[in-house]
mmCIF file with all atom_site columns, C-alpha atoms in Angstrom:
data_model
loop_
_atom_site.group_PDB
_atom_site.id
_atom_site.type_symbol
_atom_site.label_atom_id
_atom_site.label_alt_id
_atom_site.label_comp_id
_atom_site.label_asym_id
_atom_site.label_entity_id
_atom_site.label_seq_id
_atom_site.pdbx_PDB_ins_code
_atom_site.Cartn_x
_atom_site.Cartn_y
_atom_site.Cartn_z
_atom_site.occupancy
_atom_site.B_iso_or_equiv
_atom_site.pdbx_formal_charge
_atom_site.auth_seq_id
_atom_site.auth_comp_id
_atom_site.auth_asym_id
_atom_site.auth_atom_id
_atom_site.pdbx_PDB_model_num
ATOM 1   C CA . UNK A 1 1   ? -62.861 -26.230 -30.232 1.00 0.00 ? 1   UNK A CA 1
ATOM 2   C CA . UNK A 1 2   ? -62.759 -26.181 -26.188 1.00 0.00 ? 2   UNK A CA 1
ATOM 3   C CA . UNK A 1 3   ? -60.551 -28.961 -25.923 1.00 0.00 ? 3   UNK A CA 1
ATOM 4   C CA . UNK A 1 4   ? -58.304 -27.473 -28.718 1.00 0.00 ? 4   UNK A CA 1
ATOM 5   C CA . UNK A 1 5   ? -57.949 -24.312 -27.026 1.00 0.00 ? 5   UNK A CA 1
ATOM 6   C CA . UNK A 1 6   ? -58.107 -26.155 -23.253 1.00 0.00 ? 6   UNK A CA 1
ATOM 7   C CA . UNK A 1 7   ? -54.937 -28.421 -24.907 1.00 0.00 ? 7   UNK A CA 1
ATOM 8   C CA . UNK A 1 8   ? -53.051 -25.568 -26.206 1.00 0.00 ? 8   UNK A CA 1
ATOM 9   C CA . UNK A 1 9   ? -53.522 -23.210 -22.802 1.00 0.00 ? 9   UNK A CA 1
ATOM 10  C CA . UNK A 1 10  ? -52.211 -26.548 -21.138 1.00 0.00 ? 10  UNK A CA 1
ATOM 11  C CA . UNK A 1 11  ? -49.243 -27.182 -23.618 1.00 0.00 ? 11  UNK A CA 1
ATOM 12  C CA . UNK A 1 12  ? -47.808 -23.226 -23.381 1.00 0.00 ? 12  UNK A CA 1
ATOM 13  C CA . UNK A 1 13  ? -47.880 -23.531 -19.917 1.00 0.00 ? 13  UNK A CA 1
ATOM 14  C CA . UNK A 1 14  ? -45.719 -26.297 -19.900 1.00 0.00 ? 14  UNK A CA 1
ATOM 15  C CA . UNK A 1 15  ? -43.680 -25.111 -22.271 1.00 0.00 ? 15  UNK A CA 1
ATOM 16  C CA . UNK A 1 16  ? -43.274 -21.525 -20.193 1.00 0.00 ? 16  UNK A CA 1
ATOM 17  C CA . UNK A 1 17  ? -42.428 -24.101 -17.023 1.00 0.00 ? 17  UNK A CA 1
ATOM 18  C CA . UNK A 1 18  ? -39.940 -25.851 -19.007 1.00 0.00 ? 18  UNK A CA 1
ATOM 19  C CA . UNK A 1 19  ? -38.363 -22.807 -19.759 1.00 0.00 ? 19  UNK A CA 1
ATOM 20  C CA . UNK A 1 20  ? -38.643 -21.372 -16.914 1.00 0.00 ? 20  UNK A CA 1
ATOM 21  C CA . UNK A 1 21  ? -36.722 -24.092 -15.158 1.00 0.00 ? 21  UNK A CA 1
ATOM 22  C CA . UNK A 1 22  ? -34.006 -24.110 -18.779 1.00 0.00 ? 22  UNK A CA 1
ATOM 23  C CA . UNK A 1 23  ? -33.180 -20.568 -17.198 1.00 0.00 ? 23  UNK A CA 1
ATOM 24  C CA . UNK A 1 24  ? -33.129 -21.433 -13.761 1.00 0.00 ? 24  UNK A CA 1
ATOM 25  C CA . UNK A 1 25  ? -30.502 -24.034 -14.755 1.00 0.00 ? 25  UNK A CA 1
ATOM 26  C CA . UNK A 1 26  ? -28.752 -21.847 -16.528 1.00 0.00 ? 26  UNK A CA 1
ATOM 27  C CA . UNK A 1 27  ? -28.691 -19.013 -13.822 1.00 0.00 ? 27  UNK A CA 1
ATOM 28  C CA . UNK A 1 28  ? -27.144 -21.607 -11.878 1.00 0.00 ? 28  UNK A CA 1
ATOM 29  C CA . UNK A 1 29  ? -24.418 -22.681 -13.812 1.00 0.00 ? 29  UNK A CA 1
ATOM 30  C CA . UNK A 1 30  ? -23.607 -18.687 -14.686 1.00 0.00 ? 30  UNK A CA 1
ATOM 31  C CA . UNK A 1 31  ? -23.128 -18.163 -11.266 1.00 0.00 ? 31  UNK A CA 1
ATOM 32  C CA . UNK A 1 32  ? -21.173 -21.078 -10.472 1.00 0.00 ? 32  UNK A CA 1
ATOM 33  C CA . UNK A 1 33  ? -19.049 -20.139 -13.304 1.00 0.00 ? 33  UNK A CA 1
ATOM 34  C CA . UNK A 1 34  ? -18.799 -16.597 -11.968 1.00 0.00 ? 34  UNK A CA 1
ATOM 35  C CA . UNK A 1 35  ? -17.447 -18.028 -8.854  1.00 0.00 ? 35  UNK A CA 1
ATOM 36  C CA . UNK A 1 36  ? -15.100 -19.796 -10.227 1.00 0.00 ? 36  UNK A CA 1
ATOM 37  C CA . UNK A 1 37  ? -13.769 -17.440 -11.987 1.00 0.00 ? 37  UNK A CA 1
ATOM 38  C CA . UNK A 1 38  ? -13.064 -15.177 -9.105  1.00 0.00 ? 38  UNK A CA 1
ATOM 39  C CA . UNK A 1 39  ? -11.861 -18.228 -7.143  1.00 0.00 ? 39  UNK A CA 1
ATOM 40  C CA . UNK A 1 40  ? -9.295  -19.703 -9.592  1.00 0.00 ? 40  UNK A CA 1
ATOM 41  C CA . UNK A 1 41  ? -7.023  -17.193 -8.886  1.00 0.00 ? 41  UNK A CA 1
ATOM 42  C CA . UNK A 1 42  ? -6.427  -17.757 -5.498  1.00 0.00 ? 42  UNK A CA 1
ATOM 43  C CA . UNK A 1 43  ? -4.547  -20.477 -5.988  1.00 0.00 ? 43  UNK A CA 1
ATOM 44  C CA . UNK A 1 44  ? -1.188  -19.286 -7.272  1.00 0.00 ? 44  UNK A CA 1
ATOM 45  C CA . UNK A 1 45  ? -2.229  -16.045 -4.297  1.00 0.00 ? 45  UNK A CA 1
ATOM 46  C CA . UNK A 1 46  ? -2.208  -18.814 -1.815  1.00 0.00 ? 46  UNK A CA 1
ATOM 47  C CA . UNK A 1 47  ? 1.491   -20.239 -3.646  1.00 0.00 ? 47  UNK A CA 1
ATOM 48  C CA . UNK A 1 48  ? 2.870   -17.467 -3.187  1.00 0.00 ? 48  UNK A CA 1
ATOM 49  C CA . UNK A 1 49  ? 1.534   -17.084 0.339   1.00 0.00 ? 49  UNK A CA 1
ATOM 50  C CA . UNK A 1 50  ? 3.183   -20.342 0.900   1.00 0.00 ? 50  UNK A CA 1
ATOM 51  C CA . UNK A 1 51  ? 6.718   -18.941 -0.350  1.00 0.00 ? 51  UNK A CA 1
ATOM 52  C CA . UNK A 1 52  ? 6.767   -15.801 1.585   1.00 0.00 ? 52  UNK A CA 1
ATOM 53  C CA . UNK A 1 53  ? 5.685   -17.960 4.757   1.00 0.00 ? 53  UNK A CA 1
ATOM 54  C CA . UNK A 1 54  ? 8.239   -21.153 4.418   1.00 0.00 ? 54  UNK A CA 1
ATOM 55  C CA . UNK A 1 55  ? 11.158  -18.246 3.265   1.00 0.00 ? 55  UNK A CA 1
ATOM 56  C CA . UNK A 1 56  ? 10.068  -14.698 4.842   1.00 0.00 ? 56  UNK A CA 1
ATOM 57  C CA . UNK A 1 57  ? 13.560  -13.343 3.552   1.00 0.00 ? 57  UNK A CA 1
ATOM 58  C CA . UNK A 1 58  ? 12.275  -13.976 0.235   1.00 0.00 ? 58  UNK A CA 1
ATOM 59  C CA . UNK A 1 59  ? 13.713  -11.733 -2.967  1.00 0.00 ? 59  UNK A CA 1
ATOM 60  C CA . UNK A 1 60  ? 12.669  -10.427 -6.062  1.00 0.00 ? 60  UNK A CA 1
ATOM 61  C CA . UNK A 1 61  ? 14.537  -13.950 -7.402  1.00 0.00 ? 61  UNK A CA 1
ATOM 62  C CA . UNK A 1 62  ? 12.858  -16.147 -5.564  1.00 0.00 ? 62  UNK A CA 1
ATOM 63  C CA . UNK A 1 63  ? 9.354   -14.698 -6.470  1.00 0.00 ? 63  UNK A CA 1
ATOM 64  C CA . UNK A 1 64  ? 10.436  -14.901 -10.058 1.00 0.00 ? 64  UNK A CA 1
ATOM 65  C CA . UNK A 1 65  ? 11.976  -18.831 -9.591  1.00 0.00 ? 65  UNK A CA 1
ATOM 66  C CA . UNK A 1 66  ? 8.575   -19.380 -8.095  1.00 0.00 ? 66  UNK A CA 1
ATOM 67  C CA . UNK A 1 67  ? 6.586   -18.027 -10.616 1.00 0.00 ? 67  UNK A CA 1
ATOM 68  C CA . UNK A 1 68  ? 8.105   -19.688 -13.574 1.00 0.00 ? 68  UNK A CA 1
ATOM 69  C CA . UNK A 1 69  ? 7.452   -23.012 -12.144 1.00 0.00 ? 69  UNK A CA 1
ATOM 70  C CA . UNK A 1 70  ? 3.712   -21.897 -12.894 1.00 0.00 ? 70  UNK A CA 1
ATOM 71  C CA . UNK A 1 71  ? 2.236   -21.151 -16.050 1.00 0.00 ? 71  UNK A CA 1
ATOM 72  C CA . UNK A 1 72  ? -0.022  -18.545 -15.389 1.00 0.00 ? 72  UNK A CA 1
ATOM 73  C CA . UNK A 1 73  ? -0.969  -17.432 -18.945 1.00 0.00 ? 73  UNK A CA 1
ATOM 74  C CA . UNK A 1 74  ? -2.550  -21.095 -19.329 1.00 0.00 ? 74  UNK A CA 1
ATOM 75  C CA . UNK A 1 75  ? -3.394  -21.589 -15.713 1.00 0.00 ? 75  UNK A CA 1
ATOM 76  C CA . UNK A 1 76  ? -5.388  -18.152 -15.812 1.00 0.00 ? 76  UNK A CA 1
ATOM 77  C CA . UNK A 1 77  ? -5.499  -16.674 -18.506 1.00 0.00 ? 77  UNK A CA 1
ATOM 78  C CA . UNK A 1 78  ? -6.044  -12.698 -18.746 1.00 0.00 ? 78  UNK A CA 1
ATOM 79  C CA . UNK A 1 79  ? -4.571  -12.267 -15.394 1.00 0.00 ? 79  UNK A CA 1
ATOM 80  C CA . UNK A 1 80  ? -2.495  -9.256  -15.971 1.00 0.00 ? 80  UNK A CA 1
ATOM 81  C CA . UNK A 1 81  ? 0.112   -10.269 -13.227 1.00 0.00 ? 81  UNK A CA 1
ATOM 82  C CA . UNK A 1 82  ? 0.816   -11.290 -9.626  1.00 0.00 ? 82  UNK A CA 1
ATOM 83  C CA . UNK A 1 83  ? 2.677   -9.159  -7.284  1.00 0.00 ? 83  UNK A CA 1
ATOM 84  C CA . UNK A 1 84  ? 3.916   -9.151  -3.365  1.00 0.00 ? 84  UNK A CA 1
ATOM 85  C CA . UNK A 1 85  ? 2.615   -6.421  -1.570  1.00 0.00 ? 85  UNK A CA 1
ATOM 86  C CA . UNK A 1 86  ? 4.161   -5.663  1.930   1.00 0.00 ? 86  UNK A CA 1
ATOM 87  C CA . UNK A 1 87  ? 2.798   -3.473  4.940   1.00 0.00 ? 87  UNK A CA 1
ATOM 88  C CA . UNK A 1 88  ? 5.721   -1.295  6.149   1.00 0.00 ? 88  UNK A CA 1
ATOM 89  C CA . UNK A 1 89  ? 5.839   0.945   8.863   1.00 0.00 ? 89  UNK A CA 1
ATOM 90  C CA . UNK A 1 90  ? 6.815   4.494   7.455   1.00 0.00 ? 90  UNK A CA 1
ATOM 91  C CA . UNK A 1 91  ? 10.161  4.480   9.648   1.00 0.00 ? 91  UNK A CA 1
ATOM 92  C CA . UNK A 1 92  ? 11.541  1.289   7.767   1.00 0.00 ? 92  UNK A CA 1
ATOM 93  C CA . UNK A 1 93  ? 10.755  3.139   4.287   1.00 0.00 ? 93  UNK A CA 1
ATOM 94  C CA . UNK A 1 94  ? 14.023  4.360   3.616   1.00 0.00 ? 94  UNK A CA 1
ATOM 95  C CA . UNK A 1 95  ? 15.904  0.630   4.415   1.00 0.00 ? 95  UNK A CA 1
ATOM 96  C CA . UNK A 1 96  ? 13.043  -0.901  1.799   1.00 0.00 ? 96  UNK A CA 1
ATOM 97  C CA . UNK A 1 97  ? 14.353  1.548   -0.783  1.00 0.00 ? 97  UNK A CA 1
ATOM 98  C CA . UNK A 1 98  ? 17.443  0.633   -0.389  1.00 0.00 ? 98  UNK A CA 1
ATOM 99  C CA . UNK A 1 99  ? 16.733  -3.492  -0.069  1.00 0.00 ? 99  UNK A CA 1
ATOM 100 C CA . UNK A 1 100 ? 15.011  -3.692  -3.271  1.00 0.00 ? 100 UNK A CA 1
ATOM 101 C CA . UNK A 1 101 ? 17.780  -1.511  -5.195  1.00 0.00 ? 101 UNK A CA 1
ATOM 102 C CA . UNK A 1 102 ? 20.191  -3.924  -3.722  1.00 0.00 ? 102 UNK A CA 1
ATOM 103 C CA . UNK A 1 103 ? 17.826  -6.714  -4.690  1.00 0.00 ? 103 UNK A CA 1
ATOM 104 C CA . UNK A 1 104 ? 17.350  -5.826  -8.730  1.00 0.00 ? 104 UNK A CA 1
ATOM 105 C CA . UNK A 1 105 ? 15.356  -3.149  -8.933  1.00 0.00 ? 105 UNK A CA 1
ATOM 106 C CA . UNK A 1 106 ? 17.789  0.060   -8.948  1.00 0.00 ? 106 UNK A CA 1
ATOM 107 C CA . UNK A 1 107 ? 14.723  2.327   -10.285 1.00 0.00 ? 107 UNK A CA 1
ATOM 108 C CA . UNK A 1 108 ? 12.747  1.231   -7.345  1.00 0.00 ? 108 UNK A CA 1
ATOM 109 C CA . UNK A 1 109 ? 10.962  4.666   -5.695  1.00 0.00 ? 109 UNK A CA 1
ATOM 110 C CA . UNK A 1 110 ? 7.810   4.567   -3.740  1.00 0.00 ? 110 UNK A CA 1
ATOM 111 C CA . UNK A 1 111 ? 4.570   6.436   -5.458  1.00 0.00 ? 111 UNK A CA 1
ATOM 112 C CA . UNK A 1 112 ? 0.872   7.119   -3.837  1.00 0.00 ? 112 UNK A CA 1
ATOM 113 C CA . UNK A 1 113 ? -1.835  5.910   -6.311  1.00 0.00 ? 113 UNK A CA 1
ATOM 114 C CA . UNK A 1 114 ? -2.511  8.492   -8.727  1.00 0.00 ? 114 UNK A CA 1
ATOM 115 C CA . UNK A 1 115 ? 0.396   10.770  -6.988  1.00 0.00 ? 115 UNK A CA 1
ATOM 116 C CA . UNK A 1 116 ? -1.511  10.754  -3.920  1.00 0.00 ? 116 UNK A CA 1
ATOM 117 C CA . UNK A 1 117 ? 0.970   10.797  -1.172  1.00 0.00 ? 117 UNK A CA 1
ATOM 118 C CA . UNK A 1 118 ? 1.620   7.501   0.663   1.00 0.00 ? 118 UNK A CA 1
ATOM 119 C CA . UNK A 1 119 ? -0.267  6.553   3.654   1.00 0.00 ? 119 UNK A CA 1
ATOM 120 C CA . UNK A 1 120 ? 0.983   8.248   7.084   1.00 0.00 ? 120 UNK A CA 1
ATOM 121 C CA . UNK A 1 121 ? 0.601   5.370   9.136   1.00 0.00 ? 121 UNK A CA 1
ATOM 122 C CA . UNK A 1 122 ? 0.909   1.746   7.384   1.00 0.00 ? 122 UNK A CA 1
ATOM 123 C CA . UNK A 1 123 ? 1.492   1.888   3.718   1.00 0.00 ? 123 UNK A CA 1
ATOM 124 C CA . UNK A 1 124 ? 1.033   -1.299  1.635   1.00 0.00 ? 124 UNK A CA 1
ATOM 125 C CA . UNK A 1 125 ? 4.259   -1.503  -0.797  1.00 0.00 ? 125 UNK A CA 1
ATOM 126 C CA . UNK A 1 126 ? 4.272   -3.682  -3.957  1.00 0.00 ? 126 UNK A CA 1
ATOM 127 C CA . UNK A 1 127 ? 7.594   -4.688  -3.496  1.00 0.00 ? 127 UNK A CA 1
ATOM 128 C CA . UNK A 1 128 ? 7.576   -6.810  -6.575  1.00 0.00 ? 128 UNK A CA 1
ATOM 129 C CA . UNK A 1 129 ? 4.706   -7.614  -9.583  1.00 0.00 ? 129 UNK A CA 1
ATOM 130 C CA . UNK A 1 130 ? 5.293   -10.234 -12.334 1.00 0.00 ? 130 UNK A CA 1
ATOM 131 C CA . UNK A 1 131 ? 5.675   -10.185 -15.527 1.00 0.00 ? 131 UNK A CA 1
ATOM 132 C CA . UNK A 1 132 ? 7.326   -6.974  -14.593 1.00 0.00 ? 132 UNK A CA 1
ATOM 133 C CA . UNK A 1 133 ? 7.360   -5.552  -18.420 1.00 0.00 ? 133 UNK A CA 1
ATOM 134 C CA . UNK A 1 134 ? 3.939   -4.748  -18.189 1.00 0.00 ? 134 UNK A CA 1
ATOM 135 C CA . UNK A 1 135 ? 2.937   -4.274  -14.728 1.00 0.00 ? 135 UNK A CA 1
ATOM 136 C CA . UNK A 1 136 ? 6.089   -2.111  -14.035 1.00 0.00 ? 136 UNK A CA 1
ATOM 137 C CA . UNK A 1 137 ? 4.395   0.850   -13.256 1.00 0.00 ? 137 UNK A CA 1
ATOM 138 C CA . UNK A 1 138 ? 2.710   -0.669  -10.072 1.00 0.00 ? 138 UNK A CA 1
ATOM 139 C CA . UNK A 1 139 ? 6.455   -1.678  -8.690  1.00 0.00 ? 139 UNK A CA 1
ATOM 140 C CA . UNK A 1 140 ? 6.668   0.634   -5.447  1.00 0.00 ? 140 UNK A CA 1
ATOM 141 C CA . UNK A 1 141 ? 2.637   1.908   -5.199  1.00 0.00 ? 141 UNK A CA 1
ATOM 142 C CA . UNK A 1 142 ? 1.603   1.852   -1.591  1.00 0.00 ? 142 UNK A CA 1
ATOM 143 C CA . UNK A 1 143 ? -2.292  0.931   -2.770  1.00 0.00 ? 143 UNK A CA 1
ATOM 144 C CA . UNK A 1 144 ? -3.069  1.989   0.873   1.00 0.00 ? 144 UNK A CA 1
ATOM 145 C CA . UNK A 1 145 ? -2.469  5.779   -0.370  1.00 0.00 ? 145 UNK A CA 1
ATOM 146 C CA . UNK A 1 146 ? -5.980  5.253   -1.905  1.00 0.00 ? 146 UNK A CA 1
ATOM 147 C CA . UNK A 1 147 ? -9.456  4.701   0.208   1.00 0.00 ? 147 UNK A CA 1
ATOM 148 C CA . UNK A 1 148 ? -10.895 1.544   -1.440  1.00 0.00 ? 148 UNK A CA 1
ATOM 149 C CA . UNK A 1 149 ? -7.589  -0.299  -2.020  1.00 0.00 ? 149 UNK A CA 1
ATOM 150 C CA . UNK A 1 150 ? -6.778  0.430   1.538   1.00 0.00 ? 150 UNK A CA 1
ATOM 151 C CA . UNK A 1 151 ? -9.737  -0.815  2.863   1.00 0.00 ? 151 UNK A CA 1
ATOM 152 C CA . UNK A 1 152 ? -9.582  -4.239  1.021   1.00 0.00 ? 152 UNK A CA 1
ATOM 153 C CA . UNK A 1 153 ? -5.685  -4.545  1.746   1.00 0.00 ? 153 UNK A CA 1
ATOM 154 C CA . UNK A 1 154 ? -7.068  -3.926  5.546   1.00 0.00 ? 154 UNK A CA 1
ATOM 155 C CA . UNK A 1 155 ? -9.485  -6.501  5.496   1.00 0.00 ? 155 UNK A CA 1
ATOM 156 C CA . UNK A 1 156 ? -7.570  -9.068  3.522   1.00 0.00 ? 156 UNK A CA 1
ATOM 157 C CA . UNK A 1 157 ? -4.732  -8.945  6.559   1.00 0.00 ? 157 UNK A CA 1
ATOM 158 C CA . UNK A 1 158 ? -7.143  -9.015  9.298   1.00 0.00 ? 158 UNK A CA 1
ATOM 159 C CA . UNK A 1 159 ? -9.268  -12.233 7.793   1.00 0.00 ? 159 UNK A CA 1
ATOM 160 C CA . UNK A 1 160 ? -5.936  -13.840 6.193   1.00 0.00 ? 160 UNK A CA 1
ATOM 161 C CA . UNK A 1 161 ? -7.522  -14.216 2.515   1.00 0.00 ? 161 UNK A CA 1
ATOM 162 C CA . UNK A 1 162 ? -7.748  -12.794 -0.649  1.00 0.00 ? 162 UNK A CA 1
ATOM 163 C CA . UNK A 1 163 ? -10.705 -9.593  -1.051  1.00 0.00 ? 163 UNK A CA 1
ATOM 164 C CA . UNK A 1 164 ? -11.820 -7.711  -3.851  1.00 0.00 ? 164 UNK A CA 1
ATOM 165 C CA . UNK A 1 165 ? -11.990 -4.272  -3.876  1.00 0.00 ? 165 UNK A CA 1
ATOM 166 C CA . UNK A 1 166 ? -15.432 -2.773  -3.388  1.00 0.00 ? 166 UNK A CA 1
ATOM 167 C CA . UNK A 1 167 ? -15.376 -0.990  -6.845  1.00 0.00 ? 167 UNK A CA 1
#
């Protein structure tokens, strides 16, 4: 009876160990996929970093030339778009307005997020988002007009790579 119960205390802790180290291995490979996944889409950010630095006069057309070379929906899918966004001093406002009216978009206005009003001294314009259909709304936001946004946006020009947002 001693060595019954000796063999069984000895075989559930091995089995505990075994899982124990089955979750382990899985907590690894969760988290590597979780990285990943917020890594994958850097690559077409980084493409399109590459446009905007080989052509800095880069349009609306170009973007969208560029961007159908790529097939995002496959590449990554649920990503809901990709978009330029542009820091602009608030005295060159006016001659963006007009650029990107001139450039195909003659509804283009600039907005604060959730009507705030845009940021006084550097606001960060979304001068163009693809697919526009559904992301059309975002066309014009200066994200800087709200805290968190402008914080990452801040901290993504400074380091020179993508950020998240904090929430």
């Amino acid at each position: 009876l001693s060595l019954t119960a000796w063999r069984a205390t000895e075989l559930a802790d091995t089995i505990r160990q075994r899982a124990a180290e089955r979750f382990e291995l899985q907590v690894r490979q969760l988290e590597t996929d979780i990285a990943l996944r917020f890594k994958r889409p850097e690559q077409p950010l980084r493409g399109a970093r590459g446009l905007f630095e080989a052509y800095p006069d880069a349009d609306r057309l170009h973007f969208q030339q560029w961007l159908a070379s790529r097939d995002l929906q496959s590449e990554l899918p649920g990503l809901r778009g990709i978009g330029f966004i542009q820091p602009v001093v608030p005295g060159a406002l006016d001659a963006l307005i007009q650029r990107e009216r001139r450039q195909g978009a003659p509804d283009f206005k600039l907005k604060g997020v959730a009507g705030a009003p845009l940021h006084p001294q550097r606001p960060y314009i979304i001068r163009f988002v693809e697919p526009r259909g559904a992301n059309r709304g975002a066309i014009g936001l200066d994200i800087a007009s709200e805290a968190t946004r402008k914080a990452a946006a801040d901290l993504a020009a400074q380091l020179g790579e993508p950020v998240l947002t904090g929430v």
